[in-house]
Coordinates of C-alpha atoms in Angstrom, one line a residue:
L1030 CA -19.9 24.6 -3.3
Y1031 CA -22.3 22.9 -0.8
R1032 CA -19.3 22.4 1.5
Y1033 CA -17.8 25.9 0.8
R1034 CA -21.1 27.5 1.8
R1035 CA -20.8 25.7 5.1
L1036 CA -17.1 26.5 5.7
K1037 CA -17.9 29.1 8.3
A1038 CA -19.8 26.5 10.4
A1039 CA -16.9 24.1 10.0
R1040 CA -14.5 26.7 11.2
A1041 CA -16.7 27.4 14.2
A1042 CA -16.8 23.7 15.0
A1043 CA -13.0 23.4 14.9
T1044 CA -12.7 26.5 17.2
N1045 CA -15.1 25.0 19.7
E1046 CA -12.9 22.0 20.0
G1047 CA -9.8 24.1 20.4
L1048 CA -8.5 23.3 16.9
A1049 CA -7.5 25.4 13.9
G1050 CA -9.0 25.4 10.4
A1051 CA -12.3 23.7 9.5
M1052 CA -13.8 20.6 11.0
F1053 CA -16.7 19.5 8.8
P1054 CA -19.5 17.5 10.4
W1055 CA -19.9 13.7 9.9
Q1056 CA -23.6 14.4 9.2
S1057 CA -24.3 17.9 8.0
G1058 CA -27.4 19.9 8.6
S1059 CA -28.7 22.7 6.4
Q1060 CA -26.6 25.2 8.2
G1061 CA -23.5 23.0 8.4
R1062 CA -23.8 22.0 12.0
E1063 CA -23.2 18.5 13.3
E1064 CA -26.4 16.4 13.1
T1065 CA -25.0 13.0 14.0
Q1066 CA -26.9 11.2 16.7
V1067 CA -25.3 10.9 20.2
V1068 CA -27.3 7.7 21.1
H1069 CA -28.3 4.8 19.0
L1070 CA -31.3 2.4 19.4
N1071 CA -30.3 -1.2 19.4
P1072 CA -33.4 -3.1 18.2
R1073 CA -32.0 -6.4 19.5
S1074 CA -31.8 -5.2 23.1
G1075 CA -34.2 -2.2 23.1
N1076 CA -31.4 -0.1 24.7
W1077 CA -30.2 3.3 23.7
D1078 CA -26.4 3.1 23.5
P1079 CA -23.8 5.9 23.3
D1080 CA -22.9 6.8 19.7
H1081 CA -19.6 8.3 18.9
S1082 CA -20.0 8.5 15.1
H1083 CA -19.3 12.2 15.1
L1084 CA -15.6 11.4 15.8
Q1085 CA -15.2 10.3 12.2
R1086 CA -13.0 13.2 11.3
H1087 CA -11.9 11.4 8.1
V1088 CA -14.9 13.2 6.5
N1089 CA -12.5 16.1 6.1
A1090 CA -10.3 14.0 3.9
A1091 CA -13.2 12.9 1.7
I1092 CA -14.2 16.6 1.1
A1093 CA -10.6 17.5 0.2
R1094 CA -10.4 14.6 -2.2
N1095 CA -13.6 15.6 -3.9
V1096 CA -12.2 19.1 -4.3
W1097 CA -9.1 17.7 -5.8
Q1098 CA -10.8 15.3 -8.1
Y1099 CA -13.2 17.9 -9.4
V1100 CA -10.4 20.3 -10.4
E1101 CA -8.3 17.5 -11.9
Q1102 CA -11.2 16.1 -13.9
S1103 CA -12.7 19.4 -15.0
G1104 CA -9.7 21.7 -15.2
D1105 CA -11.7 24.3 -13.5
Q1106 CA -8.9 26.6 -12.3
S1107 CA -11.3 29.3 -11.3
F1108 CA -12.9 27.0 -8.8
M1109 CA -9.5 26.3 -7.2
E1110 CA -8.7 30.0 -7.0
S1111 CA -12.1 31.0 -5.6
Y1112 CA -13.1 28.1 -3.4
G1113 CA -11.0 24.9 -3.6
A1114 CA -7.7 26.2 -2.3
E1115 CA -9.3 27.8 0.6
M1116 CA -11.1 24.6 1.6
L1117 CA -7.8 22.6 1.2
V1118 CA -5.9 25.0 3.3
E1119 CA -8.5 25.1 6.1
I1120 CA -8.6 21.3 6.1
A1121 CA -4.8 21.1 6.2
K1122 CA -4.8 23.5 9.2
F1123 CA -7.3 21.2 10.9
W1124 CA -5.1 18.1 10.5
S1125 CA -2.0 19.9 11.5
S1126 CA -3.6 21.1 14.8
L1127 CA -5.2 17.7 15.5
S1128 CA -1.8 16.1 15.3
S1129 CA 0.4 16.0 18.4
W1130 CA 4.1 15.1 18.7
N1131 CA 4.9 11.9 20.5
D1132 CA 8.4 12.1 22.0
D1133 CA 8.6 8.3 22.6
Q1134 CA 7.9 7.4 19.0
Q1135 CA 9.3 10.6 17.4
R1136 CA 6.1 10.7 15.4
F1137 CA 2.9 12.7 15.2
D1138 CA -0.2 11.1 16.7
I1139 CA -3.9 11.7 15.9
A1140 CA -6.1 10.7 18.9
G1141 CA -9.8 10.8 19.7
V1142 CA -11.1 9.7 16.3
M1143 CA -13.2 6.9 14.9
G1144 CA -12.3 5.2 11.6
P1145 CA -14.5 4.1 8.7
D1146 CA -15.0 0.8 10.5
E1147 CA -17.6 2.3 12.9
F1148 CA -17.7 -0.8 15.1
H1149 CA -14.8 0.3 17.2
E1150 CA -15.9 3.5 18.9
A1151 CA -13.5 3.4 21.9
Y1152 CA -11.0 1.3 23.7
P1153 CA -12.4 -1.6 25.8
D1154 CA -14.1 -0.3 28.9
A1155 CA -12.9 3.3 28.2
E1156 CA -15.2 6.0 29.4
E1157 CA -14.5 8.3 26.5
G1158 CA -14.9 7.6 22.8
G1159 CA -12.2 7.7 20.2
L1160 CA -9.1 5.8 19.1
R1161 CA -5.5 6.7 18.5
N1162 CA -3.8 6.6 15.1
N1163 CA -6.5 5.1 12.9
T1164 CA -4.3 4.3 9.9
Y1165 CA -6.8 5.3 7.3
T1166 CA -7.3 8.7 9.0
N1167 CA -3.6 9.3 9.4
V1168 CA -2.7 8.4 5.8
M1169 CA -5.5 10.5 4.4
A1170 CA -4.4 13.4 6.7
V1171 CA -1.0 13.2 5.1
W1172 CA -2.6 13.2 1.7
C1173 CA -4.6 16.3 2.6
L1174 CA -1.5 18.2 3.8
R1175 CA 0.3 17.3 0.6
K1176 CA -2.6 18.3 -1.6
A1177 CA -3.0 21.6 0.2
R1178 CA 0.6 22.5 -0.7
A1179 CA 0.0 21.4 -4.2
G1180 CA -3.2 23.3 -4.5
L1181 CA -1.5 26.5 -3.3
Q1182 CA 1.2 26.0 -6.0
M1183 CA -1.6 25.9 -8.7
L1184 CA -2.6 29.5 -7.8
P1185 CA -1.1 32.7 -9.3
E1186 CA 1.4 34.1 -6.9
Q1187 CA -0.7 37.2 -6.0
V1188 CA -3.8 35.0 -5.4
R1189 CA -1.8 32.6 -3.3
E1190 CA -0.2 35.3 -1.1
S1191 CA -3.5 37.0 -0.6
L1192 CA -5.2 33.7 0.5
L1193 CA -2.4 32.8 2.9
D1194 CA -2.5 36.2 4.4
R1195 CA -6.3 36.1 4.8
L1196 CA -6.2 32.7 6.4
A1197 CA -3.2 33.6 8.7
V1198 CA -1.0 30.9 7.3
D1199 CA 2.7 31.8 7.6
Q1200 CA 5.9 29.9 6.7
E1201 CA 6.1 28.3 10.1
E1202 CA 2.6 26.7 9.6
L1203 CA 3.6 25.5 6.1
N1204 CA 6.8 24.0 7.5
R1205 CA 4.7 22.2 10.2
W1206 CA 2.6 20.7 7.5
E1207 CA 5.7 19.2 6.0
R1208 CA 6.9 17.8 9.3
V1209 CA 3.5 16.3 10.1
A1210 CA 3.2 14.8 6.6
S1211 CA 6.7 13.2 6.8
S1212 CA 6.4 11.9 10.4
M1213 CA 2.9 10.6 10.9
A1214 CA 2.5 7.5 13.1
L1215 CA 1.5 4.2 11.5
P1216 CA 0.7 1.3 13.8
V1217 CA 2.2 -1.9 12.6
R1218 CA 1.7 -5.5 13.7
D1219 CA 4.7 -7.7 14.6
D1220 CA 4.3 -9.5 11.2
G1221 CA 4.6 -6.2 9.4
I1222 CA 0.9 -5.7 8.5
L1223 CA -0.5 -2.3 9.2
E1224 CA -3.0 -2.2 12.1
P1225 CA -6.3 -0.2 11.7
F1226 CA -5.4 1.7 14.9
D1227 CA -3.1 1.6 17.9
G1228 CA -4.0 -1.4 20.1
Y1229 CA -5.9 -3.4 17.5
D1230 CA -3.5 -6.4 17.7
A1231 CA -4.1 -6.8 21.4
L1232 CA -7.9 -7.4 20.9
D1233 CA -9.5 -10.9 21.0
E1234 CA -10.3 -12.9 17.9
L1235 CA -14.1 -13.5 17.4
D1236 CA -15.6 -16.9 16.9
W1237 CA -16.9 -16.1 13.5
A1238 CA -18.2 -19.6 12.7
G1239 CA -19.9 -19.8 16.1
Y1240 CA -21.7 -16.5 15.6
R1241 CA -22.8 -17.3 12.1
E1242 CA -24.2 -20.7 13.2
K1243 CA -26.0 -19.0 16.1
Y1244 CA -27.4 -15.9 14.3
G1245 CA -27.1 -16.5 10.6
D1246 CA -26.9 -12.9 9.4
I1247 CA -24.1 -11.3 11.5
A1248 CA -23.7 -8.1 9.5
R1249 CA -24.6 -6.0 12.5
L1250 CA -22.3 -7.6 15.0
D1251 CA -22.3 -4.4 17.0
R1252 CA -26.0 -4.9 17.9
I1253 CA -25.6 -8.6 18.5
L1254 CA -22.6 -8.3 20.8
K1255 CA -24.1 -5.4 22.8
A1256 CA -27.4 -7.3 23.2
E1257 CA -25.3 -10.1 24.7
G1258 CA -23.7 -7.6 27.2
D1259 CA -20.5 -7.6 25.2
S1260 CA -19.0 -5.0 22.8
P1261 CA -17.3 -5.0 19.4
D1262 CA -14.6 -2.9 21.0
H1263 CA -13.1 -6.1 22.5
Y1264 CA -12.6 -7.9 19.1
K1265 CA -10.6 -7.9 15.9
L1266 CA -13.6 -7.2 13.6
S1267 CA -14.9 -4.5 11.4
K1268 CA -18.3 -3.4 10.1
Q1269 CA -16.9 -2.4 6.7
A1270 CA -13.7 -1.5 4.9
D1271 CA -11.5 0.6 7.1
L1272 CA -7.8 0.4 6.4
C1273 CA -8.6 -1.3 3.1
M1274 CA -10.3 2.0 2.0
L1275 CA -6.8 3.2 1.2
F1276 CA -6.6 0.8 -1.7
Y1277 CA -10.0 2.1 -2.9
F1278 CA -9.4 5.9 -2.6
L1279 CA -5.7 6.1 -3.6
S1280 CA -3.8 4.7 -6.5
R1281 CA -1.0 2.3 -5.7
A1282 CA 1.4 4.9 -6.8
E1283 CA -0.1 7.5 -4.4
L1284 CA -0.3 5.0 -1.5
D1285 CA 3.2 3.7 -2.0
D1286 CA 4.5 7.3 -2.1
I1287 CA 2.9 8.3 1.1
L1288 CA 3.7 5.1 2.9
G1289 CA 7.3 5.1 1.6
G1290 CA 7.7 8.7 2.9
L1291 CA 6.6 7.5 6.3
G1292 CA 9.1 4.6 6.2
Y1293 CA 6.7 1.8 5.4
E1294 CA 7.1 -0.3 2.3
M1295 CA 3.9 -1.9 0.7
S1296 CA 4.8 -4.7 -1.7
D1297 CA 2.2 -6.3 -3.9
A1298 CA 2.4 -9.4 -1.7
R1299 CA 2.0 -7.4 1.5
A1300 CA -1.0 -5.5 0.0
A1301 CA -2.7 -8.7 -0.9
E1302 CA -2.0 -10.1 2.5
T1303 CA -3.4 -7.0 4.2
I1304 CA -6.6 -7.0 2.2
S1305 CA -7.1 -10.7 2.8
Y1306 CA -6.4 -10.4 6.6
Y1307 CA -9.0 -7.7 7.1
R1308 CA -11.6 -9.0 4.7
Q1309 CA -11.8 -12.2 6.8
R1310 CA -12.6 -10.0 9.8
T1311 CA -15.2 -7.8 8.2
S1312 CA -19.0 -8.4 8.7
H1313 CA -20.1 -6.1 5.8
G1314 CA -22.7 -4.4 7.9
S1315 CA -22.8 -1.5 5.4
T1316 CA -23.9 -1.5 1.8
M1317 CA -20.7 0.3 0.9
S1318 CA -18.4 -2.5 2.3
H1319 CA -19.3 -4.9 -0.5
L1320 CA -18.7 -2.2 -3.1
V1321 CA -15.2 -1.3 -1.8
H1322 CA -14.1 -5.0 -1.5
G1323 CA -15.6 -5.7 -4.9
A1324 CA -13.3 -3.0 -6.3
I1325 CA -10.0 -3.7 -4.6
L1326 CA -10.3 -7.5 -5.3
L1327 CA -11.2 -7.1 -8.9
A1328 CA -7.7 -7.4 -10.5
H1329 CA -6.7 -10.5 -8.6
E1330 CA -9.9 -12.3 -7.4
P1331 CA -12.5 -11.4 -10.1
K1332 CA -15.1 -14.0 -9.0
T1333 CA -15.1 -12.9 -5.4
A1334 CA -15.1 -9.3 -6.5
W1335 CA -18.1 -9.8 -8.7
D1336 CA -20.0 -11.5 -5.9
H1337 CA -19.4 -8.5 -3.7
Y1338 CA -20.5 -6.2 -6.5
V1339 CA -23.7 -8.0 -7.1
H1340 CA -24.5 -7.9 -3.4
A1341 CA -24.1 -4.1 -3.6
L1342 CA -26.4 -3.9 -6.6
R1343 CA -29.1 -5.8 -4.7
S1344 CA -28.9 -3.5 -1.6
D1345 CA -32.1 -1.7 -2.1
V1346 CA -33.9 -4.1 -4.6
E1347 CA -33.8 -6.8 -2.0
D1348 CA -33.5 -4.6 1.1
T1349 CA -30.5 -6.7 2.1
Q1350 CA -30.1 -4.9 5.5
G1351 CA -33.6 -6.0 6.6
G1352 CA -35.7 -2.9 6.8
T1353 CA -33.4 0.1 6.1
T1354 CA -34.6 0.7 2.5
P1355 CA -38.1 1.8 3.5
E1356 CA -36.4 4.4 5.7
G1357 CA -34.4 5.8 2.7
I1358 CA -32.6 4.3 -0.3
H1359 CA -28.8 3.9 -0.2
T1360 CA -27.9 6.6 -2.7
A1361 CA -24.1 6.3 -2.0
V1362 CA -24.0 2.6 -3.0
M1363 CA -26.2 3.2 -6.0
A1364 CA -23.9 5.9 -7.3
G1365 CA -20.9 3.7 -6.4
T1366 CA -22.2 0.8 -8.5
V1367 CA -22.0 3.0 -11.5
Q1368 CA -18.6 4.3 -10.5
Y1369 CA -17.4 0.7 -10.1
V1370 CA -18.2 -0.1 -13.7
V1371 CA -16.4 3.0 -15.0
E1372 CA -13.4 3.3 -12.6
W1373 CA -12.7 -0.3 -11.8
A1374 CA -14.1 -2.6 -14.5
A1375 CA -13.3 -0.3 -17.3
G1376 CA -10.4 1.2 -15.3
A1377 CA -11.0 4.8 -16.4
R1378 CA -9.4 7.2 -13.9
M1379 CA -7.7 10.5 -14.0
Q1380 CA -3.9 10.3 -13.8
G1381 CA -2.8 13.9 -13.5
E1382 CA -4.2 15.7 -16.5
A1383 CA -4.6 12.4 -18.5
L1384 CA -7.4 9.8 -18.5
R1385 CA -5.9 6.4 -17.8
I1386 CA -7.8 3.3 -19.0
L1387 CA -6.8 0.0 -17.5
P1388 CA -9.6 -2.5 -17.8
H1389 CA -10.3 -5.5 -15.5
L1390 CA -13.5 -6.9 -16.9
P1391 CA -15.1 -9.6 -14.7
D1392 CA -16.4 -12.7 -16.5
A1393 CA -20.0 -11.4 -16.3
L1394 CA -19.2 -8.3 -18.3
Q1395 CA -18.3 -8.6 -22.0
S1396 CA -18.1 -4.9 -22.9
I1397 CA -18.7 -1.5 -21.4
R1398 CA -19.6 1.8 -23.1
F1399 CA -19.9 5.2 -21.5
V1400 CA -19.2 8.9 -21.9
H1401 CA -16.4 10.3 -19.8
R1402 CA -16.2 14.1 -19.6
V1403 CA -12.6 15.3 -19.2
R1404 CA -11.9 19.0 -19.0
G1405 CA -15.2 19.7 -20.8
V1406 CA -14.6 17.2 -23.6
P1407 CA -17.2 14.3 -23.7
L1408 CA -15.0 11.3 -24.6
Q1409 CA -16.8 8.2 -25.9
V1410 CA -15.2 5.2 -24.3
A1411 CA -15.8 1.5 -25.3
V1412 CA -14.0 -1.4 -23.6
D1413 CA -14.2 -5.1 -24.4
R1414 CA -12.1 -8.1 -23.8
S1415 CA -9.7 -7.4 -26.7
S1416 CA -9.6 -3.6 -27.2
I1417 CA -10.2 -0.1 -25.9
C1418 CA -11.7 2.6 -28.1
V1419 CA -11.7 6.3 -27.3
S1420 CA -13.4 8.9 -29.5
S1421 CA -13.4 12.7 -29.2
P1422 CA -16.2 14.8 -30.9
R1423 CA -15.2 17.0 -33.8
G1424 CA -16.3 20.1 -31.9
A1425 CA -13.9 19.5 -28.9
R1426 CA -11.8 22.5 -28.2
A1427 CA -8.5 20.6 -27.3
P1428 CA -6.9 17.2 -27.5
I1429 CA -7.1 15.1 -24.3
P1430 CA -4.2 12.9 -23.2
V1431 CA -5.2 9.3 -22.6
V1432 CA -3.0 6.6 -21.0
L1433 CA -3.4 3.2 -22.7
G1434 CA -1.2 0.6 -21.1
E1435 CA 2.3 2.2 -20.8
E1436 CA 1.8 4.7 -23.5
T1437 CA 0.2 8.2 -23.4
V1438 CA -1.5 9.4 -26.5
E1439 CA -3.5 12.5 -27.4
V1440 CA -7.0 12.1 -28.7
F1441 CA -7.6 15.1 -31.0
P1442 CA -11.0 16.5 -31.9
G1443 CA -12.7 14.2 -34.3
E1444 CA -10.2 11.4 -33.7
T1445 CA -10.8 7.8 -32.6
V1446 CA -8.0 5.9 -30.9
R1447 CA -8.1 2.1 -30.6
A1448 CA -5.8 0.0 -28.5
S1449 CA -5.3 -3.7 -28.0
L1450 CA -3.1 -5.7 -25.7
Q1451 CA -0.4 -5.5 -28.3
G1452 CA -0.6 -1.8 -29.4
R1453 CA -2.9 0.9 -30.7
S1454 CA -4.1 2.4 -34.0
S1455 CA -5.8 5.7 -34.7
V1456 CA -8.1 7.0 -37.5

């Protein structure tokens, strides 16, 4: 509702850029206007450098995903009818209008954006900020276009037609959404690994060992390089998870479906190779970076994943970024450390209308207990190394489907379902 109350301002921002729909700000003010700084003080050099952070249009995708997750988790159909669908449609209109057809590639491009990486603000020596075809942005744009269509189908016909008429969305626009979602550009290296953006593979490799030896803490490589008269725009590096955010935000089934629809196949081996390649080129200059990498590595590299997670836990306790905590605690990573335990270690995530539980407990955690509210029902969940236990209170108004391994079961009011690696039992 915070975002819905600022939808008018987001529409105005899109219109001012010659775009359709709603363009939400990277940093929102009380009235919904863009508050992101346009210059940034580099404490190493004492210089004020241009800051293009407002070009992180992927914030629109995060908002759409929050809308979708809320409705999926809560079952709040009235929210979708009154608010959610309108936001999804306006965000889809934005992505559609931001996408332009490339005759040479026979694909849609998205240009003039900045990815989650944040170190790469522009091409080397370019006068204007922004990159072309940031893979994370493009894939999430496709996700948004798909979910807008799915959200519309959730509405009663009369409500849907009224909304489309009010937002001036005709069949031609809906058809364009499908074309964009099925023909979005994805930059790919010669070895088959996805690039974070067009032109990344042509950048120079950084002497990581040399910079660590010279500076020690190189999390903020952007400030170090600019103080040297250089720029991170010249190198294959990243402040934090960028392309790898796709493995954090989307399930493998969702990601494979989108990538497959765009003609790109992501095998398990290719996924592991991709994550490893970019993790080696990430400085973790953000508290969120350790959290994301700690999540996506958990199933296959639990020790490394736990080290990342502990670093995220210590962000504010130890002020790991050297002075930022006194300016304001990192609430996103604080909330994320809780989400990590529930969604990744315990593996509790929504899968359609069901709660899927697929634990990957690191060695440091023996058991996890929490309450997970699904469609108004507070399920008691307990996970340890040998079993999963899910209980529904007697006063619950309906059974809740739960996916345990390969089997979907219904947990009825007053019932407890237990599952082991071999099977399940209920009492």
